[in-house]
Coordinates of C-alpha atoms in Angstrom, one line a residue:
Chain A
M1 CA -0.3 20.5 -33.6
T2 CA -1.2 20.8 -29.9
M3 CA -1.8 17.9 -27.8
M4 CA -5.5 18.4 -27.6
D5 CA -5.7 18.3 -31.3
R6 CA -3.7 15.2 -31.4
K7 CA -6.1 13.4 -29.0
L8 CA -9.1 14.2 -31.1
D9 CA -7.3 13.6 -34.4
A10 CA -8.8 10.5 -35.9
E11 CA -5.7 10.2 -38.3
H12 CA -3.5 8.9 -35.5
P13 CA -4.3 5.5 -34.0
L14 CA -4.5 5.6 -30.2
F15 CA -3.5 2.0 -29.9
Q16 CA -1.7 -0.2 -32.4
V17 CA -1.1 -3.9 -32.0
Q18 CA 1.4 -5.5 -34.4
G19 CA 2.0 -9.3 -34.7
L20 CA 1.2 -10.1 -31.1
S21 CA 1.7 -13.7 -30.0
K22 CA 1.7 -15.4 -26.7
Y23 CA 2.5 -19.1 -26.2
Y24 CA 2.1 -21.2 -23.1
G25 CA 4.9 -23.7 -23.8
S26 CA 4.0 -25.3 -27.1
R27 CA 0.3 -24.3 -26.8
I28 CA -0.9 -21.2 -28.5
G29 CA -2.4 -18.5 -26.2
C30 CA -3.0 -16.1 -29.1
A31 CA -1.1 -15.8 -32.3
D32 CA -0.2 -13.0 -34.8
V33 CA -2.9 -10.5 -33.7
S34 CA -2.8 -7.1 -35.3
F35 CA -5.2 -4.2 -35.2
D36 CA -5.4 -0.4 -34.9
L37 CA -7.7 1.4 -32.5
Y38 CA -8.6 5.0 -33.2
P39 CA -9.7 7.6 -30.5
G40 CA -13.3 7.2 -29.5
E41 CA -13.6 3.8 -31.1
V42 CA -14.9 0.7 -29.3
L43 CA -13.5 -2.7 -30.4
G44 CA -15.3 -5.9 -29.4
I45 CA -13.4 -9.2 -29.2
V46 CA -15.6 -12.3 -29.3
G47 CA -15.0 -16.0 -29.4
E48 CA -15.7 -19.1 -27.4
S49 CA -14.1 -20.1 -24.1
G50 CA -10.4 -20.9 -24.7
S51 CA -10.2 -19.0 -27.9
G52 CA -7.5 -16.7 -26.5
K53 CA -9.6 -13.6 -25.8
S54 CA -8.5 -13.1 -22.2
T55 CA -4.9 -13.9 -23.0
L56 CA -4.9 -11.3 -25.7
L57 CA -6.5 -8.7 -23.4
S58 CA -4.0 -9.5 -20.6
C59 CA -1.1 -9.0 -23.1
L60 CA -2.6 -5.7 -24.3
A61 CA -3.1 -4.4 -20.8
G62 CA 0.4 -5.4 -19.7
H63 CA -0.6 -8.1 -17.2
L64 CA 1.2 -10.7 -19.4
T65 CA 4.3 -10.2 -21.4
P66 CA 3.7 -11.2 -25.1
D67 CA 6.4 -13.4 -26.7
T68 CA 6.5 -11.4 -29.9
G69 CA 4.9 -8.3 -31.2
R70 CA 4.4 -4.7 -30.4
V71 CA 1.7 -2.9 -28.4
I72 CA 2.0 0.8 -29.2
F73 CA 0.1 3.4 -27.2
D74 CA -0.2 7.1 -28.2
T75 CA 1.1 8.5 -24.9
A76 CA 1.4 12.2 -24.1
V77 CA 4.9 12.2 -25.5
G78 CA 4.0 10.4 -28.7
P79 CA 3.6 6.7 -29.6
R80 CA 5.5 4.3 -27.4
D81 CA 5.8 0.5 -27.3
T82 CA 4.4 -0.5 -24.0
V83 CA 5.9 -4.0 -24.1
I84 CA 9.5 -2.7 -23.8
M85 CA 8.6 0.3 -21.7
A86 CA 10.0 0.5 -18.1
E87 CA 7.7 -1.2 -15.6
A88 CA 7.4 2.0 -13.5
E89 CA 6.2 3.9 -16.5
R90 CA 3.8 1.2 -17.6
R91 CA 2.2 0.9 -14.3
R92 CA 1.8 4.7 -14.0
M93 CA 0.2 4.6 -17.4
A94 CA -2.1 1.8 -16.3
R95 CA -3.5 3.9 -13.5
T96 CA -3.9 7.1 -15.4
D97 CA -4.4 6.7 -19.1
W98 CA -5.7 3.2 -19.0
A99 CA -8.4 1.4 -17.0
F100 CA -9.2 -2.3 -16.6
V101 CA -12.7 -3.6 -15.8
H102 CA -12.6 -7.1 -14.5
Q103 CA -15.3 -9.6 -15.1
N104 CA -15.6 -10.3 -11.4
P105 CA -15.8 -7.0 -9.5
R106 CA -14.0 -8.7 -6.5
D107 CA -10.9 -8.8 -8.6
G108 CA -11.0 -5.1 -9.4
L109 CA -12.2 -3.7 -6.1
R110 CA -10.7 -3.6 -2.6
M111 CA -13.4 -5.3 -0.7
G112 CA -12.2 -4.1 2.7
V113 CA -12.3 -0.5 1.7
S114 CA -15.4 1.8 1.5
A115 CA -16.9 2.7 -1.9
G116 CA -15.4 6.2 -1.6
G117 CA -12.0 4.9 -0.8
N118 CA -12.2 2.6 -3.8
V119 CA -13.0 5.4 -6.1
G120 CA -10.4 7.7 -4.5
E121 CA -7.6 5.2 -4.7
R122 CA -6.6 6.1 -8.2
L123 CA -6.7 9.8 -7.4
M124 CA -4.5 9.3 -4.4
A125 CA -2.2 7.1 -6.4
I126 CA -1.5 10.0 -8.8
G127 CA -0.9 12.5 -5.9
A128 CA -4.3 13.9 -4.8
R129 CA -3.8 14.9 -1.1
H130 CA -6.9 16.9 -0.4
Y131 CA -9.6 14.8 1.4
G132 CA -12.5 17.1 0.6
E133 CA -11.7 17.1 -3.1
I134 CA -11.2 13.4 -3.3
R135 CA -14.5 12.8 -1.6
G136 CA -16.2 15.3 -3.8
Q137 CA -15.0 13.5 -6.9
A138 CA -16.0 10.2 -5.4
I139 CA -19.5 11.4 -4.8
D140 CA -19.7 12.8 -8.3
W141 CA -18.6 9.5 -9.9
L142 CA -20.9 7.4 -7.7
G143 CA -23.7 9.6 -9.0
R144 CA -22.7 9.0 -12.6
V145 CA -22.9 5.3 -12.2
E146 CA -26.2 5.5 -10.3
I147 CA -25.0 4.7 -6.8
A148 CA -26.6 6.8 -4.1
A149 CA -24.3 9.3 -2.4
D150 CA -25.2 7.9 1.0
R151 CA -23.6 4.6 0.1
I152 CA -20.2 6.2 -0.1
D153 CA -19.0 4.9 3.2
D154 CA -20.3 1.4 2.7
R155 CA -18.0 -1.4 1.7
P156 CA -18.5 -3.1 -1.6
S157 CA -19.3 -6.3 0.2
A158 CA -22.6 -4.7 1.1
F159 CA -23.4 -4.0 -2.5
S160 CA -25.3 -6.1 -5.0
G161 CA -23.4 -7.7 -7.9
G162 CA -24.6 -5.0 -10.4
M163 CA -23.7 -2.2 -8.0
Q164 CA -20.2 -3.7 -7.4
Q165 CA -19.7 -3.7 -11.2
R166 CA -20.8 -0.1 -11.5
L167 CA -18.5 0.8 -8.6
Q168 CA -15.6 -0.9 -10.4
I169 CA -16.4 1.2 -13.4
A170 CA -16.5 4.4 -11.5
R171 CA -13.2 3.5 -9.8
N172 CA -11.6 3.0 -13.1
L173 CA -12.9 6.1 -14.9
V174 CA -12.3 8.6 -12.2
T175 CA -8.9 9.5 -13.5
A176 CA -10.3 10.1 -17.0
P177 CA -8.5 7.3 -18.8
R178 CA -8.3 7.3 -22.6
L179 CA -8.4 3.6 -23.1
V180 CA -10.5 1.1 -21.2
F181 CA -10.0 -2.7 -21.2
M182 CA -13.1 -4.6 -20.2
D183 CA -13.1 -8.3 -19.6
E184 CA -16.7 -9.6 -19.8
P185 CA -18.1 -6.6 -18.0
T186 CA -21.6 -8.0 -17.9
G187 CA -20.7 -11.5 -17.0
G188 CA -22.5 -13.0 -14.0
L189 CA -25.3 -10.4 -14.0
D190 CA -29.0 -11.0 -14.6
V191 CA -30.4 -9.7 -17.9
S192 CA -32.2 -6.6 -16.6
V193 CA -29.1 -5.5 -14.6
Q194 CA -27.1 -6.3 -17.7
A195 CA -29.3 -4.0 -19.7
R196 CA -28.9 -1.1 -17.3
L197 CA -25.2 -1.6 -17.1
L198 CA -24.9 -1.6 -20.9
D199 CA -27.0 1.5 -21.1
L200 CA -24.7 3.1 -18.6
L201 CA -21.5 2.0 -20.3
R202 CA -22.8 3.2 -23.7
G203 CA -23.6 6.6 -22.3
L204 CA -20.2 6.9 -20.6
V205 CA -18.3 5.8 -23.7
R206 CA -20.1 8.3 -25.8
D207 CA -20.0 11.2 -23.3
L208 CA -16.3 10.8 -22.4
G209 CA -15.2 9.9 -25.9
L210 CA -13.5 6.8 -24.5
S211 CA -11.8 4.2 -26.6
A212 CA -12.5 0.7 -25.3
I213 CA -11.6 -2.9 -26.0
I214 CA -14.3 -5.2 -24.8
V215 CA -13.8 -8.9 -24.5
T216 CA -17.0 -10.9 -24.3
H217 CA -18.8 -14.0 -25.5
D218 CA -22.1 -12.1 -25.5
L219 CA -22.9 -11.0 -29.0
A220 CA -25.6 -8.6 -27.7
V221 CA -23.0 -6.7 -25.8
V222 CA -20.9 -6.1 -28.8
R223 CA -23.9 -5.3 -30.9
L224 CA -24.8 -2.5 -28.5
L225 CA -21.3 -1.2 -27.6
A226 CA -18.8 -2.0 -30.3
D227 CA -18.0 -0.1 -33.5
R228 CA -15.8 -2.9 -34.7
L229 CA -15.6 -6.6 -34.0
M230 CA -12.9 -9.2 -33.9
V231 CA -13.8 -12.9 -33.9
M232 CA -11.2 -15.2 -32.4
K233 CA -10.9 -19.0 -32.6
D234 CA -8.0 -21.2 -31.3
G235 CA -5.9 -18.2 -30.6
R236 CA -6.2 -16.6 -34.0
V237 CA -8.4 -13.8 -35.4
V238 CA -10.6 -15.4 -38.0
E239 CA -12.6 -12.4 -39.0
Q240 CA -12.8 -8.7 -38.3
G241 CA -14.8 -5.8 -39.5
L242 CA -17.6 -3.4 -38.6
T243 CA -19.8 -4.9 -36.0
D244 CA -23.0 -4.8 -38.0
Q245 CA -21.3 -6.2 -41.0
V246 CA -19.7 -9.1 -39.2
L247 CA -22.9 -10.0 -37.3
D248 CA -25.3 -9.6 -40.2
D249 CA -23.1 -11.1 -43.0
P250 CA -20.6 -13.4 -41.3
Q251 CA -18.1 -14.8 -43.8
H252 CA -16.1 -17.3 -41.8
A253 CA -17.7 -20.6 -40.9
Y254 CA -17.0 -20.2 -37.3
T255 CA -18.5 -16.7 -37.2
Q256 CA -21.6 -18.1 -39.0
L257 CA -21.9 -20.8 -36.3
L258 CA -21.5 -18.2 -33.5
V259 CA -24.1 -15.9 -34.9
S260 CA -26.6 -18.7 -35.6
S261 CA -26.1 -20.1 -32.0
V262 CA -27.7 -17.1 -30.4
L263 CA -31.1 -17.9 -29.1
Q264 CA -33.8 -15.8 -30.6
V265 CA -36.4 -14.9 -28.0
Chain B
M1 CA 29.3 -11.9 35.8
T2 CA 29.4 -12.8 32.1
D3 CA 28.3 -16.3 31.4
Q4 CA 31.3 -17.8 29.7
A5 CA 29.3 -20.4 27.9
Y6 CA 28.1 -17.7 25.5
N7 CA 30.0 -15.4 23.1
F8 CA 29.9 -11.7 24.0
A9 CA 26.3 -10.5 23.7
Y10 CA 25.0 -14.1 22.9
L11 CA 25.3 -14.1 19.2
D12 CA 28.3 -15.6 17.4
E13 CA 30.6 -13.2 15.6
Q14 CA 29.5 -14.3 12.1
T15 CA 25.9 -13.6 12.9
K16 CA 26.8 -10.2 14.3
R17 CA 28.8 -9.5 11.1
M18 CA 25.8 -10.4 9.0
I19 CA 23.5 -8.2 11.1
R20 CA 25.9 -5.3 11.0
R21 CA 26.0 -5.5 7.2
A22 CA 22.2 -5.3 7.1
I23 CA 22.3 -2.3 9.5
L24 CA 24.9 -0.5 7.4
K25 CA 22.8 -1.1 4.3
G26 CA 19.7 0.1 6.1
I27 CA 21.6 3.3 7.1
A28 CA 22.8 3.8 3.6
V29 CA 19.2 3.6 2.3
P30 CA 17.1 5.2 5.0
G31 CA 13.7 3.6 5.4
Y32 CA 14.4 0.6 3.1
Q33 CA 13.6 -2.8 4.7
V34 CA 16.8 -4.9 4.5
P35 CA 16.2 -8.7 4.8
F36 CA 18.4 -10.5 7.2
A37 CA 18.8 -14.0 8.5
S38 CA 17.0 -13.6 11.8
R39 CA 18.2 -16.1 14.4
E40 CA 16.2 -18.0 17.0
M41 CA 16.6 -16.1 20.2
P42 CA 16.0 -17.5 23.7
M43 CA 12.7 -15.6 24.0
P44 CA 9.4 -15.8 22.1
Y45 CA 8.7 -13.8 18.9
G46 CA 6.8 -10.6 19.9
W47 CA 9.2 -10.1 22.8
G48 CA 11.7 -8.1 20.8
T49 CA 13.8 -10.8 19.1
G50 CA 14.6 -8.3 16.3
G51 CA 15.5 -5.5 18.6
V52 CA 17.7 -7.9 20.7
Q53 CA 19.6 -9.0 17.6
V54 CA 20.3 -5.5 16.5
T55 CA 21.3 -4.5 20.0
A56 CA 23.6 -7.5 20.3
A57 CA 25.3 -6.6 17.0
C58 CA 25.9 -3.0 18.1
L59 CA 27.0 -3.7 21.7
T60 CA 30.6 -3.2 22.7
P61 CA 32.0 -3.8 26.2
V62 CA 32.1 -0.1 27.1
D63 CA 28.4 0.5 26.1
V64 CA 25.8 1.5 28.7
L65 CA 22.4 -0.1 27.9
K66 CA 19.0 1.1 28.7
V67 CA 15.9 -1.0 27.9
I68 CA 12.4 0.4 27.9
D69 CA 9.0 -1.2 27.3
Q70 CA 6.1 1.2 26.7
G71 CA 8.2 3.9 28.3
A72 CA 8.9 2.0 31.5
D73 CA 12.2 0.6 32.7
D74 CA 10.7 -1.8 35.1
T75 CA 8.2 -3.8 33.1
T76 CA 8.7 -7.5 32.4
N77 CA 10.0 -7.1 28.8
A78 CA 12.5 -4.4 29.8
V79 CA 13.7 -6.2 32.9
S80 CA 14.3 -9.5 31.1
I81 CA 16.1 -8.1 28.1
R82 CA 18.3 -5.9 30.4
K83 CA 19.2 -9.0 32.5
F84 CA 19.8 -11.0 29.3
F85 CA 22.5 -8.6 28.2
Q86 CA 23.9 -8.1 31.7
R87 CA 24.4 -11.9 31.8
T88 CA 25.7 -12.5 28.2
A89 CA 27.7 -9.3 27.7
G90 CA 28.5 -8.1 31.2
I91 CA 27.8 -4.5 30.1
A92 CA 26.8 -1.6 32.3
V93 CA 23.1 -0.8 32.4
T94 CA 21.2 2.3 33.3
E95 CA 17.7 3.8 33.5
A96 CA 18.8 7.3 32.8
T97 CA 18.3 8.2 29.1
Q98 CA 21.2 10.7 28.9
E99 CA 23.7 8.1 30.3
A100 CA 22.8 5.3 27.9
T101 CA 24.8 4.8 24.7
I102 CA 22.4 2.1 23.4
I103 CA 18.6 2.3 24.2
Q104 CA 16.4 -0.6 23.1
T105 CA 12.8 0.4 23.1
R106 CA 9.4 -1.1 22.7
H107 CA 6.7 1.4 21.6
R108 CA 8.1 4.6 22.8
I109 CA 10.8 7.3 22.2
P110 CA 12.2 8.7 25.4
E111 CA 11.0 12.2 26.4
T112 CA 14.5 13.4 27.1
S113 CA 16.1 14.5 23.8
L114 CA 18.6 12.1 22.4
T115 CA 22.1 13.2 21.7
T116 CA 24.8 12.5 19.1
G117 CA 26.4 9.1 19.6
Q118 CA 23.4 7.4 21.0
I119 CA 21.7 4.5 19.3
L120 CA 17.9 3.9 19.6
V121 CA 16.9 0.3 18.7
Y122 CA 13.2 -0.3 18.1
Q123 CA 11.4 -3.6 18.4
V124 CA 9.2 -4.0 15.4
P125 CA 6.3 -6.5 15.1
I126 CA 5.3 -5.8 11.4
P127 CA 7.8 -3.8 9.4
E128 CA 5.6 -3.5 6.3
P129 CA 3.4 -0.4 6.4
L130 CA 1.4 -1.6 3.5
R131 CA 0.7 -5.1 4.9
F132 CA -2.9 -4.8 6.0
L133 CA -3.9 -3.2 2.7
E134 CA -1.9 -5.5 0.4
P135 CA -1.2 -8.9 1.7
R136 CA 1.2 -10.0 -1.1
E137 CA 4.8 -9.5 -0.2
T138 CA 5.9 -9.5 -3.9
E139 CA 3.4 -6.7 -4.6
T140 CA 4.4 -4.5 -1.6
R141 CA 8.0 -4.9 -2.6
K142 CA 7.1 -3.7 -6.1
M143 CA 5.1 -0.8 -4.6
H144 CA 8.2 0.3 -2.6
E145 CA 10.4 -0.1 -5.6
L146 CA 8.1 2.0 -7.8
E147 CA 7.1 4.4 -5.0
E148 CA 3.4 3.6 -5.4
Y149 CA 2.2 4.8 -2.1
G150 CA -1.4 5.9 -3.0
L151 CA -2.7 3.0 -1.0
M152 CA -1.2 4.3 2.2
H153 CA -3.5 7.4 1.8
V154 CA -6.5 5.1 1.2
K155 CA -6.0 3.8 4.8
L156 CA -6.0 7.4 6.1
Y157 CA -9.0 8.3 3.9
E158 CA -10.9 5.4 5.4
D159 CA -10.1 6.7 8.9
I160 CA -11.5 10.1 8.1
A161 CA -14.5 8.7 6.3
R162 CA -15.3 6.5 9.3
H163 CA -14.2 8.6 12.3
G164 CA -14.2 12.1 11.0
T165 CA -10.5 12.5 11.7
I166 CA -7.3 10.4 11.2
A167 CA -7.9 7.9 14.0
T168 CA -4.7 6.0 13.6
S169 CA -3.0 6.8 16.9
Y170 CA 0.1 4.6 16.8
D171 CA 2.0 2.8 14.1
Y172 CA 1.4 6.0 12.1
P173 CA 3.0 5.8 8.6
V174 CA 5.9 8.1 7.7
K175 CA 7.8 9.0 4.6
V176 CA 11.6 9.0 4.9
E177 CA 13.6 11.7 3.0
G178 CA 10.8 11.9 0.4
R179 CA 11.3 8.3 -0.7
Y180 CA 10.4 5.2 1.4
V181 CA 7.2 4.9 3.3
M182 CA 8.1 3.3 6.7
D183 CA 6.4 1.8 9.6
P184 CA 7.8 3.6 12.7
S185 CA 6.9 0.5 14.9
P186 CA 3.9 0.9 17.2
I187 CA 5.0 4.2 18.8
P188 CA 2.2 6.6 19.6
K189 CA 1.9 9.2 16.9
F190 CA 2.8 11.7 19.7
D191 CA 6.4 10.5 19.2
N192 CA 6.4 10.8 15.4
P193 CA 7.9 14.3 15.3
K194 CA 10.8 13.0 17.3
L195 CA 11.8 10.6 14.6
S196 CA 12.7 13.5 12.3
D197 CA 16.1 15.3 12.6
S198 CA 17.2 13.2 15.6
P199 CA 20.9 13.4 16.4
A200 CA 20.8 9.7 17.4
I201 CA 21.0 6.7 15.1
Q202 CA 17.7 4.9 15.0
L203 CA 17.6 1.2 14.1
F204 CA 14.5 -1.0 13.6
G205 CA 14.7 -4.8 14.0
A206 CA 11.8 -7.2 13.2
G207 CA 12.8 -10.7 14.2
R208 CA 9.9 -12.7 13.0
E209 CA 9.6 -10.8 9.7
Q210 CA 13.4 -10.8 9.3
R211 CA 13.8 -7.2 8.4
I212 CA 16.1 -4.4 9.5
Y213 CA 15.7 -0.8 8.6
A214 CA 17.3 2.5 9.9
L215 CA 17.3 6.2 10.1
P216 CA 20.7 7.8 10.1
P217 CA 21.1 11.0 12.3
Y218 CA 19.3 14.1 11.1
T219 CA 17.0 12.2 8.7
N220 CA 13.9 14.0 7.5
V221 CA 10.8 12.0 8.5
V222 CA 7.3 13.3 7.5
S223 CA 4.1 11.8 8.9
L224 CA 1.6 11.2 6.0
D225 CA -1.6 13.3 6.0
F226 CA -4.1 15.2 3.8
D227 CA -3.9 18.9 3.0
D228 CA -7.2 19.5 4.8
H229 CA -6.6 17.0 7.6
P230 CA -3.0 17.7 8.7
F231 CA -1.1 15.3 10.9
Q232 CA -1.6 16.0 14.6
P233 CA 0.3 14.3 17.4
S234 CA -2.1 13.5 20.2
K235 CA -1.9 12.7 23.9
A236 CA -4.3 12.6 26.8
P237 CA -5.4 16.1 27.6
H238 CA -4.0 16.1 31.2
D239 CA -0.9 16.8 33.1
C240 CA 1.1 14.0 34.8
D241 CA -0.4 13.4 38.2
L242 CA 2.9 12.6 39.8
C243 CA 5.4 15.1 38.3
G244 CA 3.0 17.7 36.7
A245 CA 4.6 17.5 33.3
A246 CA 2.2 18.9 30.6
D247 CA 4.2 17.9 27.6
S248 CA 4.9 14.2 28.1
Y249 CA 3.0 11.2 26.8
L250 CA 0.7 9.8 29.5
D251 CA -0.6 6.4 30.6
E252 CA -4.0 6.2 32.2
V253 CA -4.0 4.1 35.4
I254 CA -7.2 2.9 36.9
T255 CA -7.0 3.3 40.6
D256 CA -10.2 1.8 41.9
D257 CA -13.5 0.4 40.7
Q258 CA -15.3 3.7 41.5
G259 CA -14.1 5.3 38.3
G260 CA -11.0 6.7 39.9
R261 CA -8.0 7.1 37.6
M262 CA -4.8 8.9 37.3
F263 CA -2.5 10.0 34.4
V264 CA 1.2 9.4 34.7
C265 CA 4.1 9.8 32.4
S266 CA 4.7 6.6 30.4
D267 CA 8.4 7.5 30.4
T268 CA 9.3 6.4 34.0
D269 CA 12.8 7.8 33.9
F270 CA 11.6 11.2 32.8
C271 CA 9.0 11.3 35.5
R272 CA 11.4 10.2 38.2
S273 CA 14.0 12.8 37.3
R274 CA 11.4 15.5 37.3
R275 CA 10.1 14.5 40.7
A276 CA 13.7 14.4 41.9
A277 CA 14.1 18.0 40.7
G278 CA 11.1 19.0 42.8
H279 CA 8.2 19.0 40.4
V280 CA 4.9 17.8 42.0
G281 CA 1.7 16.8 40.2
R282 CA -1.9 16.6 41.4
L283 CA -1.5 13.3 43.3
G284 CA 2.3 13.2 43.9
S285 CA 4.1 14.1 47.1
A286 CA 7.5 15.3 46.5
A287 CA 9.3 13.9 49.5
V288 CA 8.0 10.4 49.3
E289 CA 8.3 10.0 45.5
A290 CA 11.7 11.5 45.3
S291 CA 13.1 9.2 47.9
E292 CA 12.0 6.0 46.1

């Protein structure tokens, strides 16, 4: 089987999490989380504040070291446990095969560097050394996230919140990652900008065949983007399944509460 | 003439030993910033406290010292450091590059080629080339450790995007032996090619930041650039107005308030020896200048 076949092969999970736990002293961050993510699949993680969503995402993305459990990613050389992988290798993977979209674009962008430099950074980090090509790709990606090409030399501080978030997405996707972690990607944006961003994200995920893990407390976001849904409470997964199934026919009491709490306009 | 109240070359022997160990480690790992316990020196930070400590640790009674500041032997910084070592070590001093065994420098490499056995000591204000892009020391150390140097090119990218060309003209980042990215101290990028393959030992001391790094003789040093925007050493497009040299780095000197100016070699020893050899520039007069 060639590598291309492997990537598209829905038989092999892209990302496997087994028995992952993280404790802060005696407090639970997240406990005993397991799931498989297949290529092209989008997993939503919902739950209230403090339910361990962000802790889980940080453990998955390698920003935190879990206390127990395995996080297995299907790398170019086969499945590897990223928890015990050498740091150099994990960081290389984090800037090629993975991407991380922060809730606050200021955390994910370099505010003192122009939009083009922000998008080009990942390319330069993996060895691109041709200015013209880097700039060409930056312009291409700014176009894809609906930022005008003449803003390429402006700093992100001159951008609106929605533009900053789109710039952050472009900066992350420029190296064609296979797995994208998103932490509340629409948080802090007004509803119309949220809608456009969701539209854009949905298009990108579908066009590029990305796998994504999206942490959010906004059920509308997962309804639109996620194939599968995981509901967390107090650090544990209380329910998981297909998004529509979980949202339309919630089984767990907490999920029922969560779904019924959404304001109907 | 040595002031007997001080140990030879001011620092006590244990301190010199500590600094020598840092220097040896630096030479063993070219371009790597070795932390060292920088001492208070009787001069303010920014005046070359790092360079002075490295020089003090290298000096022996038979050494001949030359000190230059922006290429000149007769500016305040150079004069005071030279006096400092004359007084505390009683060593011989010189202004001639080829006669010196140790040359402490601020912001220039001498025009005259260095030779085997010479030591060039640089004063370094900020040893971390990634500092202005990544403020966290823990993170920059990690980046050096894992050779994550993409960020350095982001800086050059920003230069081209803003100015159309790599506008960084001094403090131009280099890569040492294909491994560590190093800050060459604020020398003009005109001097960068001289860092590579030099027969002399090059030592870098940063007193406030407490770092020492080094280039052993004949080390390969490459200035970072882009394929389509290659590194170009630059200088003012003039000849020296005193000695006529076309290939030396020039200072611009404003001569009046009518827009009058002249360009002179920043390396005063180089300029003087050329004039002594009979070279005359646009504004120089051979006889007067040579008899100075």
